[in-house]
Amino acid sequence: MKAIITGHTRGLGAALAGNLLARGVPVLGLARSRAPELADAYPDLFEEIELDLADSVALSGWLAGGALGAYLDGTGAVLLLNNAGMVSPVGPLDAQDPQAVLRAVQLNVAAPMALAAAVVRASDGAQRRILHISSGAGRSPYAGWSVYCATKAALDHHARAVALDRERGVRICSLAPGVIDTGMQAEIRAVPEERFPMRQRFVDLKETGALLDPDECAEHLVDYLLGAGFGAEVIADLRTLS
């Protein structure tokens, strides 16, 4: 078994990588930066590639280079955790930089969809489990989050359609993990309320200690990912899974 995790250097991604490595699962991390603490702790299990997944040219070049197939060669099971994502741009249309919209769609939608296809094509005969880290924002609209909501909804619908394909050896789930105490939450709290009217809700979650711990969330999430029931619910919420 091998795992591929996007955005593995911080937040939930770092917690997921550390959890899988601690269980003895080899991990390939894809992110713009590196995670030296993981490399030091797990030199025989951990590999990483510096790659800006929001750059379509860079991602296309890496996928065409054969490194993915070489990494997966001979493995009997593959886990793909599409964790990387961005919440910006935040605000109504007149506050959105079109270039920022393009980067968000590339990172939040195009990259995970391309990686899902690439992993399945490069690992014929293996068991493949694809996990999209989604959000409640993909299932309920929020003022100021039109881009984030739309991109997470796209992941949900991608998972629904992939599941209907009933491809041999492929299971998929688009999972909302809950509100986690990460850098993304700090970014959300820093947005002016006129651009994100629900900002105070997230401030209150932080101040009342209601945010989820990334390591605890990762433990629950990996248990589900490795369990027999993974993919039975194609669209799921970690907080309601039994």
XYZ file of C-alpha atoms in Angstrom:
242
model
C 0.000 0.000 0.000
C 1.126 3.532 -0.811
C -0.501 6.943 -0.258
C -0.353 10.198 -2.183
C -1.319 13.345 -0.289
C -1.629 16.850 -1.687
C -0.930 19.819 0.573
C 0.977 17.642 3.048
C 3.111 20.369 4.627
C 0.613 21.997 6.969
C -2.806 21.759 8.555
C -4.906 18.673 7.955
C -2.584 17.491 5.188
C 0.393 17.369 7.537
C -1.687 15.531 10.136
C -2.862 12.991 7.552
C 0.671 12.384 6.293
C 2.016 11.938 9.819
C -0.805 9.576 10.744
C -0.338 7.326 7.721
C 3.444 7.278 8.128
C 3.058 6.336 11.797
C 0.969 3.362 10.633
C 3.779 2.287 8.311
C 2.148 3.441 5.067
C 4.587 4.988 2.565
C 3.572 8.526 1.586
C 4.313 10.711 -1.423
C 3.560 14.349 -0.650
C 2.802 16.951 -3.325
C 2.977 20.610 -2.308
C 4.667 23.929 -3.042
C 6.997 23.488 -0.069
C 8.617 20.645 1.852
C 8.047 18.974 5.219
C 11.529 18.411 6.671
C 10.186 17.079 9.968
C 8.429 14.221 8.162
C 11.499 13.537 6.030
C 13.665 13.335 9.150
C 11.224 11.141 11.081
C 10.406 8.702 8.244
C 13.346 8.628 5.803
C 12.438 5.188 4.461
C 8.724 5.793 4.026
C 8.362 9.413 2.968
C 8.958 11.108 -0.371
C 7.848 14.544 -1.535
C 7.739 16.639 -4.672
C 7.755 20.428 -4.714
C 4.891 21.151 -7.082
C 2.463 24.062 -7.361
C -0.813 22.266 -8.034
C -2.432 25.601 -8.892
C -0.080 25.809 -11.890
C -1.659 23.739 -14.651
C 1.519 23.729 -16.736
C 3.648 22.481 -13.828
C 1.159 19.756 -12.906
C 0.750 18.660 -16.514
C 4.514 18.431 -16.917
C 4.936 16.332 -13.783
C 2.142 13.955 -14.753
C 3.691 13.511 -18.195
C 7.111 12.727 -16.746
C 6.471 9.195 -15.528
C 7.313 9.789 -11.853
C 3.830 8.829 -10.697
C 3.884 5.501 -12.493
C 7.342 4.735 -11.149
C 6.225 5.455 -7.590
C 3.141 3.259 -7.866
C 4.785 0.416 -9.779
C 4.148 -2.891 -8.050
C 1.956 -1.612 -5.229
C -1.224 -3.540 -4.518
C -3.246 -0.675 -3.062
C -3.174 3.094 -3.585
C -4.650 5.843 -1.444
C -5.100 9.272 -3.038
C -5.930 12.037 -0.578
C -6.864 15.211 -2.451
C -6.419 17.561 0.480
C -4.867 20.725 -0.981
C -7.258 23.632 -1.400
C -7.702 27.373 -1.038
C -10.581 29.485 0.222
C -9.654 32.692 -1.604
C -10.807 34.747 -3.392
C -13.421 35.768 -0.850
C -16.080 38.378 -1.511
C -18.698 39.277 -4.125
C -17.855 39.214 -7.821
C -16.584 42.788 -7.936
C -14.003 41.935 -5.272
C -12.688 38.801 -7.005
C -9.434 38.933 -8.960
C -10.084 36.809 -12.074
C -6.573 35.363 -11.873
C -7.245 34.282 -8.299
C -10.449 32.601 -9.467
C -8.493 30.654 -12.079
C -5.901 29.522 -9.510
C -8.616 28.431 -7.081
C -10.429 26.364 -9.699
C -7.148 24.774 -10.820
C -6.106 23.875 -7.266
C -9.512 22.919 -5.855
C -11.001 21.139 -8.870
C -8.734 20.508 -11.861
C -5.785 19.159 -9.865
C -7.732 16.586 -7.828
C -9.688 15.444 -10.862
C -6.516 15.075 -12.942
C -4.700 13.268 -10.137
C -7.609 10.865 -9.686
C -7.488 9.928 -13.359
C -3.691 9.725 -13.386
C -3.529 7.489 -10.307
C -6.112 5.052 -11.674
C -4.388 4.893 -15.053
C -0.960 4.371 -13.449
C -2.036 1.623 -11.058
C -4.004 -0.886 -13.108
C -4.757 -3.994 -11.062
C -4.340 -2.268 -7.712
C -7.096 -1.347 -5.270
C -7.588 2.415 -5.471
C -9.223 4.577 -2.791
C -9.741 8.227 -3.709
C -10.594 10.723 -0.997
C -11.619 14.273 -1.869
C -11.455 16.628 1.113
C -14.679 18.531 0.572
C -16.593 20.944 2.789
C -20.038 21.790 4.010
C -19.604 24.850 1.795
C -20.024 22.554 -1.191
C -23.458 21.588 0.073
C -24.730 24.930 1.404
C -24.020 28.323 -0.191
C -22.362 31.129 1.771
C -22.238 34.802 0.809
C -18.682 35.742 -0.144
C -17.657 32.151 -0.847
C -19.035 31.671 -4.352
C -15.728 30.295 -5.669
C -15.007 28.057 -2.676
C -18.576 26.733 -2.554
C -18.629 26.011 -6.270
C -15.279 24.232 -6.289
C -16.176 21.993 -3.355
C -19.552 21.212 -4.934
C -17.647 20.207 -8.073
C -15.620 17.663 -6.077
C -18.818 16.221 -4.622
C -20.374 15.818 -8.047
C -17.177 14.367 -9.490
C -17.269 11.682 -6.794
C -20.931 10.920 -7.504
C -20.256 10.401 -11.205
C -17.088 8.355 -10.655
C -18.990 6.057 -8.298
C -21.601 5.471 -11.002
C -18.843 4.259 -13.347
C -18.345 1.273 -11.008
C -14.756 0.936 -12.164
C -13.080 -2.237 -10.933
C -10.974 -1.676 -7.843
C -11.927 2.000 -7.437
C -13.676 3.454 -4.415
C -14.242 7.169 -3.968
C -15.627 9.493 -1.304
C -15.954 13.256 -1.098
C -15.770 13.932 2.621
C -16.436 17.065 4.671
C -14.123 16.798 7.708
C -15.667 19.559 9.831
C -14.198 22.904 10.894
C -10.553 22.285 11.774
C -8.094 24.549 13.580
C -5.733 25.221 10.661
C -4.138 28.128 8.838
C -7.132 28.305 6.520
C -9.310 29.150 9.501
C -6.948 31.967 10.484
C -7.200 33.266 6.917
C -10.994 33.166 7.106
C -11.052 35.103 10.391
C -8.817 37.789 8.863
C -11.275 38.576 6.048
C -13.319 41.781 6.552
C -16.953 41.106 7.397
C -18.205 43.110 4.416
C -16.570 40.516 2.150
C -17.634 37.495 4.221
C -20.786 38.163 6.277
C -20.447 34.871 8.221
C -16.972 35.754 9.514
C -18.154 36.139 13.137
C -19.350 32.533 13.223
C -15.807 31.332 12.603
C -14.383 33.793 15.130
C -16.805 32.386 17.710
C -15.780 28.810 16.910
C -12.154 29.711 17.608
C -12.879 31.663 20.777
C -15.094 28.939 22.249
C -12.646 26.132 21.470
C -15.066 24.464 19.071
C -12.571 23.947 16.249
C -11.447 20.374 15.641
C -7.853 19.355 16.383
C -6.095 18.372 13.111
C -4.445 15.273 14.599
C -7.693 13.951 16.082
C -9.493 14.624 12.818
C -6.753 12.844 10.861
C -6.961 9.790 13.124
C -10.704 9.462 12.544
C -10.375 10.170 8.836
C -7.609 7.609 8.246
C -9.551 4.988 10.200
C -12.423 5.556 7.781
C -10.177 5.620 4.713
C -8.653 2.249 5.602
C -11.899 0.676 6.827
C -14.179 -1.758 5.043
C -16.946 0.819 4.710
C -14.970 3.439 2.787
C -16.961 4.680 -0.194
C -20.271 3.226 0.898
C -21.357 6.854 1.289
C -19.983 8.697 -1.721
C -20.827 12.078 -0.165
C -20.083 12.012 3.545
C -19.416 14.122 6.625
C -16.777 12.873 9.047
C -18.812 14.138 12.014
C -21.748 11.862 11.210
C -19.936 8.684 10.184
C -20.457 5.819 12.599
